[in-house]
Coordinates of C-alpha atoms and ligand atoms in Angstrom, one line a residue:
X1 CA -38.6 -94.2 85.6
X2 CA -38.8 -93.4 89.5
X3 CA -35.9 -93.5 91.6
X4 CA -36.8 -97.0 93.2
X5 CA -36.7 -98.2 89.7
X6 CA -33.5 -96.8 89.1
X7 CA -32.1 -98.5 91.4
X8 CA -33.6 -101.8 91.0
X9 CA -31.8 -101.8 87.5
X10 CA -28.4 -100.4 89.2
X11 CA -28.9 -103.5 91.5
X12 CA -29.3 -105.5 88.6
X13 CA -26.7 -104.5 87.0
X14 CA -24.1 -104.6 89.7
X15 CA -25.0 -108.3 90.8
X16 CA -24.5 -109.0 86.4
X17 CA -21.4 -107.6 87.2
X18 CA -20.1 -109.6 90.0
X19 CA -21.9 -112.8 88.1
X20 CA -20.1 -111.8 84.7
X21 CA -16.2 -111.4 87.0
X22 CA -17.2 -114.4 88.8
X23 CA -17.9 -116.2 85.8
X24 CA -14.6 -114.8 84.4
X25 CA -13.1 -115.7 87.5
X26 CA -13.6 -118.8 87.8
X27 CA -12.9 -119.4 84.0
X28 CA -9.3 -118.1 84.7
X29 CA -8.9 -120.6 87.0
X30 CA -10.3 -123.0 85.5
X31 CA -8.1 -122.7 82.2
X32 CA -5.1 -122.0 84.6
X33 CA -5.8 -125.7 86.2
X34 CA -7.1 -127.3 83.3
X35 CA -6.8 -125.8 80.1
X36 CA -3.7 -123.9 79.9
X37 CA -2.2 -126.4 78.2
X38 CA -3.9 -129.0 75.6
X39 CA -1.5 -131.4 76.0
X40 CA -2.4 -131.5 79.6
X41 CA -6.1 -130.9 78.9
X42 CA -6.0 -134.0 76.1
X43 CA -4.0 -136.3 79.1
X44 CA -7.0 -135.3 81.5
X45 CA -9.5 -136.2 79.7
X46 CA -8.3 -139.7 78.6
X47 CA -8.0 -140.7 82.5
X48 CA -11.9 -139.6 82.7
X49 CA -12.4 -142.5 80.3
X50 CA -12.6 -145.4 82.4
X51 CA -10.5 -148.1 81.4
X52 CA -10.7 -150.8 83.8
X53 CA -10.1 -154.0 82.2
X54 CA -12.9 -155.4 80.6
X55 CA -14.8 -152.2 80.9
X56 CA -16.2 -151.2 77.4
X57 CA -13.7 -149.6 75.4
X58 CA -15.8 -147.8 72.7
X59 CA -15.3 -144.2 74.0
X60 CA -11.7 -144.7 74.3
X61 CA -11.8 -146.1 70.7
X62 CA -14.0 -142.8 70.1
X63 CA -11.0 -140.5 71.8
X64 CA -8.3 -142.1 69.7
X65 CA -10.6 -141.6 66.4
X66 CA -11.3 -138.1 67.0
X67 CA -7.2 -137.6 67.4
X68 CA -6.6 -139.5 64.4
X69 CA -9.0 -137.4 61.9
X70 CA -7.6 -134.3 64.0
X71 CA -3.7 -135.1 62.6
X72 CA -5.5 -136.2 59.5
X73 CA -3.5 -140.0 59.7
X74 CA -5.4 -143.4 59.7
X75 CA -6.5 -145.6 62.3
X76 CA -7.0 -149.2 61.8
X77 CA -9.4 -151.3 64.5
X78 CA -8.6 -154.8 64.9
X79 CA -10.8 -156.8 67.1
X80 CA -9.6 -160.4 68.1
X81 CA -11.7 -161.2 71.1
X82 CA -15.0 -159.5 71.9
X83 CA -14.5 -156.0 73.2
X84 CA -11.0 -155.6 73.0
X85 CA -10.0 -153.7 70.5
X86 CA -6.6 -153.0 69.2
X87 CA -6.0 -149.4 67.9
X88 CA -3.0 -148.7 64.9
X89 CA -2.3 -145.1 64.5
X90 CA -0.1 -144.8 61.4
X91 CA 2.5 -141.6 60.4
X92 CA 3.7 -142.7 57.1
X93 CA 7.3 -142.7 56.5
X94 CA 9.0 -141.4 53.1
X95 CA 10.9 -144.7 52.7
X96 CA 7.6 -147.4 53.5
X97 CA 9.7 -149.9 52.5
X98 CA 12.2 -149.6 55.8
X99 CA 11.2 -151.3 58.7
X100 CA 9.0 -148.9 60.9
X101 CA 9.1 -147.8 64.5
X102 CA 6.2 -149.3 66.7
X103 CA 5.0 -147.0 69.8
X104 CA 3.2 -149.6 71.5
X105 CA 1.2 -148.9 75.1
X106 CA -2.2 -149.8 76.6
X107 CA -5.1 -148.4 76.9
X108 CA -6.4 -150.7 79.9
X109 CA -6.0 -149.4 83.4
X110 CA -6.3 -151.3 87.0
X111 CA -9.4 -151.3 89.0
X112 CA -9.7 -148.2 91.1
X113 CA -12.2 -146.9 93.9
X114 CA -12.4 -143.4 95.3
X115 CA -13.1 -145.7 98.9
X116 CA -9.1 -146.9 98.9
X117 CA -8.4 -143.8 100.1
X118 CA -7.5 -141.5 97.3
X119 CA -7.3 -138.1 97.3
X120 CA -9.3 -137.0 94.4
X121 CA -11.7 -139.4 92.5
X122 CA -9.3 -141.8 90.7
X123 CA -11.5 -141.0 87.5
X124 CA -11.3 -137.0 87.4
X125 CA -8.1 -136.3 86.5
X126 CA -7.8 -134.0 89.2
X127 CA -4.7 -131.0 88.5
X128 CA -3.4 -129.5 92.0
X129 CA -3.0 -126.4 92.1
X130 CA 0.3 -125.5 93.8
X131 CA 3.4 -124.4 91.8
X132 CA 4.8 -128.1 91.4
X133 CA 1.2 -129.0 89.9
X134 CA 0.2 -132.9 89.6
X135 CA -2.4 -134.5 87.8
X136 CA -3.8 -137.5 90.0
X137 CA -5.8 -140.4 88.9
X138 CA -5.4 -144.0 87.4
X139 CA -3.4 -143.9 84.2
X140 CA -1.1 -141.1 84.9
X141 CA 2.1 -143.0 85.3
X142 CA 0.4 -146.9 83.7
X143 CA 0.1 -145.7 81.3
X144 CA -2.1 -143.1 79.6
X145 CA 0.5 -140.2 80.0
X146 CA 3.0 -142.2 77.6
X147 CA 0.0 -142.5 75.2
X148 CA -0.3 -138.9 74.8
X149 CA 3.2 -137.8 75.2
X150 CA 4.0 -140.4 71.9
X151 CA 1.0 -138.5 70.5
X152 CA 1.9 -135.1 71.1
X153 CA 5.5 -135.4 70.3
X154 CA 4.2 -136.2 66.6
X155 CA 1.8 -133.8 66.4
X156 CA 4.5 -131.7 66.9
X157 CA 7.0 -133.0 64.6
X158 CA 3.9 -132.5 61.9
X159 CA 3.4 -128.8 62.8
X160 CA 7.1 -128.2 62.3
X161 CA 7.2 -130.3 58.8
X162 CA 9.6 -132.7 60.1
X163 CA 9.3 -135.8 57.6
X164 CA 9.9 -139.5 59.0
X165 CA 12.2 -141.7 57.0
X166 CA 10.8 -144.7 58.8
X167 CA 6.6 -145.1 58.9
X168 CA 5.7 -144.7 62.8
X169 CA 3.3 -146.2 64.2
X170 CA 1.2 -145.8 67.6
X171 CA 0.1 -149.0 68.9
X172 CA -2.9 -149.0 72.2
X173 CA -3.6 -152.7 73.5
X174 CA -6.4 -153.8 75.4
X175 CA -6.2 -156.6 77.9
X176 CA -2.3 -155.5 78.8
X177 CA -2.8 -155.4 83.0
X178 CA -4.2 -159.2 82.6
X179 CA -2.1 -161.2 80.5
X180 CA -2.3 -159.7 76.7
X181 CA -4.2 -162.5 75.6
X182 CA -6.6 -160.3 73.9
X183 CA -4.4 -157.9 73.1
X184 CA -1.1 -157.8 72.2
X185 CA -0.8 -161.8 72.1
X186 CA -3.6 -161.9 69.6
X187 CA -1.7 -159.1 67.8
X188 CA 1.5 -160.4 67.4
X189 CA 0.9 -163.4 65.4
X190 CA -1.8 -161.6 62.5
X191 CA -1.6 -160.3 59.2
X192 CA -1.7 -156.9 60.1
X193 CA 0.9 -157.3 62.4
X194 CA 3.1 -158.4 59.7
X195 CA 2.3 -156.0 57.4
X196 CA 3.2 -153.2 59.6
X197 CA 7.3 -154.5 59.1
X198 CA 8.0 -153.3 62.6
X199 CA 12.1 -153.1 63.1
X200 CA 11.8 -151.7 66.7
X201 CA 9.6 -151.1 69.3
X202 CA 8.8 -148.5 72.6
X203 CA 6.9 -150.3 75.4
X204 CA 6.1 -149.2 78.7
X205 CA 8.5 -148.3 81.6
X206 CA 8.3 -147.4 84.9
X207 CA 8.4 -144.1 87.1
X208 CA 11.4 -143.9 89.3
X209 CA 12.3 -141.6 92.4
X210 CA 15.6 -140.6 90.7
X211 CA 16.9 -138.3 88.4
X212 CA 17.4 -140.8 85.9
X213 CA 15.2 -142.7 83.3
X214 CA 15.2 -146.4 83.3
X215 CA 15.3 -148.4 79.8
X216 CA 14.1 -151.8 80.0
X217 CA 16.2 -153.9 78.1
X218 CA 14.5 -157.1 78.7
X219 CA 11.4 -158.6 81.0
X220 CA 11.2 -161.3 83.4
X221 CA 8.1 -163.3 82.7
X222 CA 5.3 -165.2 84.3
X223 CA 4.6 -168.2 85.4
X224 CA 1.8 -169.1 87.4
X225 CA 0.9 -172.5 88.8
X226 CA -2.0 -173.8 90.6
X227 CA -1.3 -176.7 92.7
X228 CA -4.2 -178.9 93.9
X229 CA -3.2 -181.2 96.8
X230 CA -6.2 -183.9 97.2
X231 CA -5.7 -186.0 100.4
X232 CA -8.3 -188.0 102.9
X233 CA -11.1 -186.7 103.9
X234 CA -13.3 -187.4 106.5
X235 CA -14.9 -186.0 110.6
X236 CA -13.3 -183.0 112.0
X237 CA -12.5 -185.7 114.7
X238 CA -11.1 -187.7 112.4
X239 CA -7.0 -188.8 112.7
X240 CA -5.3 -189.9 109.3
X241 CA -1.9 -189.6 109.1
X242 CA -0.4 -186.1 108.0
X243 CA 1.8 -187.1 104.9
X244 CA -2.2 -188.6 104.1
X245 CA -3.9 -185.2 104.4
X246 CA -4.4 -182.4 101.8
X247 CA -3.3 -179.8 104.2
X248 CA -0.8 -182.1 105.0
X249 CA 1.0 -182.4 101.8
X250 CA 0.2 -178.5 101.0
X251 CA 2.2 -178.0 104.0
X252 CA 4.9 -180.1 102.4
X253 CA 4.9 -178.3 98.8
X254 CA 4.5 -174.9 100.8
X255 CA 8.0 -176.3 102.8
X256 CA 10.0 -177.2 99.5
X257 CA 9.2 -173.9 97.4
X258 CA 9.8 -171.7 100.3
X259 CA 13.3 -173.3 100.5
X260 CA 13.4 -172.2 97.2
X261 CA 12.6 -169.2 98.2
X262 CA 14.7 -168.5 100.9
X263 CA 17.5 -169.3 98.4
X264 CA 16.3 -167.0 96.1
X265 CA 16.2 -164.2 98.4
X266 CA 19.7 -163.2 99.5
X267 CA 20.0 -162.8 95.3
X268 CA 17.6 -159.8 95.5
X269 CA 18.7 -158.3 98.4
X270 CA 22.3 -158.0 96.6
X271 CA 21.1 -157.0 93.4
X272 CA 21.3 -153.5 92.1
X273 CA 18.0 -152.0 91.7
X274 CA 18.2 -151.4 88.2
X275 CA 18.5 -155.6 87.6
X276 CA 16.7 -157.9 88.3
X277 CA 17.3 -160.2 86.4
X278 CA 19.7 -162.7 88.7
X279 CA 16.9 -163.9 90.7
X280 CA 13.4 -165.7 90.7
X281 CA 10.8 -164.5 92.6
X282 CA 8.1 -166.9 94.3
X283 CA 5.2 -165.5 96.1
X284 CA 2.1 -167.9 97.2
X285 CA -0.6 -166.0 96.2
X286 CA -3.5 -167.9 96.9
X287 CA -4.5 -170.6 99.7
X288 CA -8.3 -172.3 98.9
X289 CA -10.0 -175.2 100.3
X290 CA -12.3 -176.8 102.9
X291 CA -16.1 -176.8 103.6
X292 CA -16.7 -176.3 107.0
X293 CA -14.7 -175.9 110.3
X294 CA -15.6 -180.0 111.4
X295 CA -14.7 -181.4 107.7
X296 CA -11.2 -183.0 106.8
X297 CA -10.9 -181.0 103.3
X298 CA -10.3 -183.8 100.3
X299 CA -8.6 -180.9 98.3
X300 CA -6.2 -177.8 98.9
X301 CA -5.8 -175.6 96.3
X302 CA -2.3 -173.2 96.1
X303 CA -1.7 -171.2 93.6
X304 CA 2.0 -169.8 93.3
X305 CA 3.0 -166.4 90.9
X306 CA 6.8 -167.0 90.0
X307 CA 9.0 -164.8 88.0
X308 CA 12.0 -166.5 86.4
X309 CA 15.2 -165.1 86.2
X310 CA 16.1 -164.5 83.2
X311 CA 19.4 -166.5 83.2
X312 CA 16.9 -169.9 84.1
X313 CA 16.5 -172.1 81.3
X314 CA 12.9 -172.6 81.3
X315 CA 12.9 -177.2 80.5
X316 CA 15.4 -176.9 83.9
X317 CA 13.1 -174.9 85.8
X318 CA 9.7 -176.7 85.0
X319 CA 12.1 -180.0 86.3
X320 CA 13.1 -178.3 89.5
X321 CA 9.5 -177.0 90.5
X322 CA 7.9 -180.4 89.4
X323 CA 10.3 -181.9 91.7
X324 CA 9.6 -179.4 94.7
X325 CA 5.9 -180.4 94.1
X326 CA 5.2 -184.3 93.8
X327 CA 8.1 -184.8 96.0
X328 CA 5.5 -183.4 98.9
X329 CA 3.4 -186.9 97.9
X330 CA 1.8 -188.3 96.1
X331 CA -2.1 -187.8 94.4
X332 CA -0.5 -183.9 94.0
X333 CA -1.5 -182.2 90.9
X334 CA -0.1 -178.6 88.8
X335 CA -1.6 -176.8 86.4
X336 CA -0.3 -174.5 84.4
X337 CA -2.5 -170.9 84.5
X338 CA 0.4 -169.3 82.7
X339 CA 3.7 -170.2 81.7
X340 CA 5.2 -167.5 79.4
X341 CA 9.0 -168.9 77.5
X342 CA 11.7 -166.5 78.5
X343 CA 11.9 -163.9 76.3
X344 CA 15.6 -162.4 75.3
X345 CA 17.0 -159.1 75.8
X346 CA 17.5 -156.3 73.0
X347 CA 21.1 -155.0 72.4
X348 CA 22.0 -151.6 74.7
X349 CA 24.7 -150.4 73.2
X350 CA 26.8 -148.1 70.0
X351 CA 25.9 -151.1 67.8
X352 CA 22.3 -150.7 68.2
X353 CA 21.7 -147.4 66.2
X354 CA 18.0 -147.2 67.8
X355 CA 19.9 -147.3 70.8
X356 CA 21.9 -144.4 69.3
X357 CA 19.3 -142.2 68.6
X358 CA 17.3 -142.7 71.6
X359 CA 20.9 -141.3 73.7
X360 CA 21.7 -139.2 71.3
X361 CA 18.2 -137.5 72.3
X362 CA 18.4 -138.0 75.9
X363 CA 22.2 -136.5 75.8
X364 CA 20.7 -133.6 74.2
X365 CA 18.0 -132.9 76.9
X366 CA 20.5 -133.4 79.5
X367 CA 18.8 -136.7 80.6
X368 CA 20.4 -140.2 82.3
X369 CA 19.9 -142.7 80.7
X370 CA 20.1 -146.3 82.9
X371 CA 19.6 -149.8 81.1
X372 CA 17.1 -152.3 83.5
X373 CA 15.8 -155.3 84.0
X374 CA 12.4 -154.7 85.9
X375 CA 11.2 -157.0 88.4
X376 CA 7.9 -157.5 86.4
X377 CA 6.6 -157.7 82.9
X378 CA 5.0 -155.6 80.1
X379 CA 4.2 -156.4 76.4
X380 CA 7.9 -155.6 75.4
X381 CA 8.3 -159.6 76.3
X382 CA 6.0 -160.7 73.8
X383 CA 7.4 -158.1 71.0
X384 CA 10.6 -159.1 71.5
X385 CA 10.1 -163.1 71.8
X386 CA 8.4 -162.1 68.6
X387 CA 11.9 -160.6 67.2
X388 CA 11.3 -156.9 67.2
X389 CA 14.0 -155.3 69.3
X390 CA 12.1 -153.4 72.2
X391 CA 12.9 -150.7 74.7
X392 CA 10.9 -149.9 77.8
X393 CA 10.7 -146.2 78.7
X394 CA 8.6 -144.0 81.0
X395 CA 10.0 -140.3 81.2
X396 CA 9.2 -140.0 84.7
X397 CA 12.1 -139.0 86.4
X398 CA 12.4 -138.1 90.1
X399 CA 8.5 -139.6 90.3
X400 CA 7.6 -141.9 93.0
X401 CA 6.3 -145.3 91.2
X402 CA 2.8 -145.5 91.7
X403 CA 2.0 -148.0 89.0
X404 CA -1.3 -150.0 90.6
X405 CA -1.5 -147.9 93.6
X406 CA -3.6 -145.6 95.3
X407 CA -3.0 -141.8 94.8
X408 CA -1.0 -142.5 91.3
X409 CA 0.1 -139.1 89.9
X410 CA 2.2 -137.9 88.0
X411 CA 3.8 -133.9 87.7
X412 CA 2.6 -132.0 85.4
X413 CA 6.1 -130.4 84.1
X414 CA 7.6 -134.0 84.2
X415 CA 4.6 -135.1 81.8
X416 CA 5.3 -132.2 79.4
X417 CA 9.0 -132.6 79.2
X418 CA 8.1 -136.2 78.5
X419 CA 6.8 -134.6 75.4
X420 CA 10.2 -132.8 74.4
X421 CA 11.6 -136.2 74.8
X422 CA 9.9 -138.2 73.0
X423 CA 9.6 -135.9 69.7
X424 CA 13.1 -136.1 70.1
X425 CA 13.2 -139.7 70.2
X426 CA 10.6 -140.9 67.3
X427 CA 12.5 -138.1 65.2
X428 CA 16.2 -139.9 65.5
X429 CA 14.6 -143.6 65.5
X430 CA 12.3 -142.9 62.9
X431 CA 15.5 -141.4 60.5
X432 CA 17.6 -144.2 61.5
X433 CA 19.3 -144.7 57.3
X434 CA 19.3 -148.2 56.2
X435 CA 22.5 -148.8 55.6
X436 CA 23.1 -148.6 59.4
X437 CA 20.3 -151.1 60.8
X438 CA 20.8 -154.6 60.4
X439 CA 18.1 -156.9 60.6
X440 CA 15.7 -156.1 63.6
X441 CA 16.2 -159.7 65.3
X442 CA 20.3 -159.4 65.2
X443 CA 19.4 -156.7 68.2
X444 CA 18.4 -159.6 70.2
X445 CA 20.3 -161.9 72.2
X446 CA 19.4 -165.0 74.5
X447 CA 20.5 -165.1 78.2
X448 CA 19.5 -168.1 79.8
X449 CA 22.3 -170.6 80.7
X450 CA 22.3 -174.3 79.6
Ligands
LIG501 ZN1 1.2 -150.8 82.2

């Protein structure tokens, strides 16, 4: 062996070196960011699963699967309408006969594209890498993070032997960021449903920039209407009378509901933030029509998004917008794209013992606890309208709410010690004694007026 040769293996051996530390290296820091944790690994790798509505489902059916067979408890796929499946997760309890505990959330996400201007690729799950670490992407607050935490909180309870009196079960809907038609509405009514004797259920909730975490008590729902003004039509040069016109009496329904509106308004500005349940929100979402810049359109098509409050009885409303619209004239028509009934409000207080044991849990994490009425809707309205008390929950405190919007994140230490709080949670609800529930509807109570 020469000297030359020597060397070339020294060489060899030096750049293996640096290859073999980088390699280590990079590892390091790539567990450090990514892996040093499994709950945080498990949470990253469900927002790589893209789960636009209507985007195929099957490898987050796949995900769920594989953590089923991991805990070693059953998963039941019940498909109602074509591609969206509905996932049940079951943690038997040691009385089956009590009423379980349903954590319910979705596994559908909003669209999102790296081109709205986010910082990481809404897909990737992307962990910062300063001390207060975030994980960015679509899901992390709506709601993937909740998924897992409910997940990991009774894996946990499992490691430590904890047995449930009360069966729990984890719920993931499809379809929930479009309506629910697929999903939880198509759940609600089946046998399975039924057999699952739900007495009370978790929904979603929203992140908040306080140190507090709301509980949605109740949900304002949706009503939609599309209203198609059909009028003369005729020449750009053309002169009918304006009352005659589609644009004309569009202008007219546009007038009435935005009187409406301007009444509604000075109710939200007074409201506190945590309730909104004292006023109705009417936004025109959509204006459609005409053929070309010289044609007199024959129809205008507007398509209003209104959210009741939840006081409003719903026949009185429906009377009071019909009114606002064929008053405008007449050959004015509404459809109805949705029109959910109002949906009551679940009990929030010492005689709710699931309301117990979900403050007796926050208490003993040193958490706030703050009942709301969110501007907007979740599945909760459908579960409760159903008669299964619900709560809404998102432990994400002090977290700016990003739900639907560009750059959503969420902190990496609020998302574990949404962990801690939920295994403290599903343990008191799910050992909740019989003898101190009543029947799951008699948490419910109606609050519309007349
Ligand atoms: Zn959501």
């Amino acid at each position: 062996m020469d000297i030359s040769t020597i060397m070339f293996y020294v060489k060899m051996w030096a750049i293996g070196i640096l290859f073999y530390l980088n390699a280590v290296l990079c590892n390091t820091v790539n567990n450090f960011v990514y892996d040093s944790n499994p709950s945080v690994a498990l949470l990253q790798k469900y927002i790589q699963i893209n789960t636009t509505t209507y985007n195929n489902l099957d490898k987050a059916v796949t995900f769920w699967t594989n953590l089923a067979a991991a805990q070693g408890v059953e998963i039941k796929k019940y498909v109602y309408k074509p591609n969206m499946p509905v996932l049940v997760l079951k943690w038997p309890g040691t009385n089956q006969s009590l009423p379980g505990i349903m954590l319910n959330s979705h596994m559908d996400v909003v669209p999102a594209s790296e081109q709205d201007g986010w910082l990481y690729p809404p897909f990737a799950g992307h962990i910062t890498q300063e001390q207060d670490r975030k994980i960015y992407g679509r899901g992390t607050q709506d709601m993937k993070s909740v998924s897992i935490q409910y997940y990991e909180a009774l894996k946990r309870l499992k490691e430590k032997k904890i047995s449930l009196l009360r069966t729990v079960y984890m719920t993931l809907m499809p379809d929930e960021e479009v309506g629910a038609e697929a999903g939880m509405l198509s759940f609600l009514p089946s046998q399975e449903f039924k057999a699952m004797n739900v007495g009370f259920e978790l929904d979603e909730g929203g992140a908040l920039n306080v140190p507090m975490i709301p509980v949605f008590v109740q949900d304002k729902v949706v009503w939609q209407i599309q209203v198609d003004c059909h009028g003369v039509a005729g020449h750009g040069s053309s002169f009918q009378p304006t009352n005659a016109t589609a644009t004309g009496k569009c202008h007219n329904v546009v007038t009435n509901m935005f009187a409406f509106r301007d009444e509604q308004y000075p109710l939200f500005a007074s409201a506190p933030s945590n309730d909104s349940s004292g006023y109705t929100s009417v936004n025109l979402n959509r204006v459609s029509g005409g053929t070309a810049n010289n044609v007199v359109p024959n129809v205008v098509s507007l398509t209003f998004d209104i959210r009741p409050s939840t006081k409003l009885n719903e026949d009185k409303l429906q009377q009071m917008l019909e009114e606002m619209v064929y008053s405008a004239g007449d050959n004015i028509t509404i459809t109805y794209i949705s029109k959910n009934p109002q949906s009551p409000a679940t009990m929030a207080n010492s005689t709710n013992p699931f309301w117990n044991a979900i403050q007796s849990a926050a208490t003993d994490l040193n958490i706030t606890l703050v009942t709301a009425v969110p501007p907007g809707s979740t599945d909760a309205r459908h579960v409760r309208l159903a008669g299964v008390p619900a709560f809404g929950m998102a432990p994400q405190r002090n977290t700016p709410t990003l739900l639907h919007a560009v750059n959503e994140y969420l902190g990496v230490n609020t998302f574990l010690s949404g962990i801690d709080f939920y295994e403290k949670v599903i343990k008191n609800m799910a050992s909740v004694p019989a003898n101190l529930a009543r029947n799951p509807s008699s948490y419910l109570y109606n609050t519309t007026i007349g």
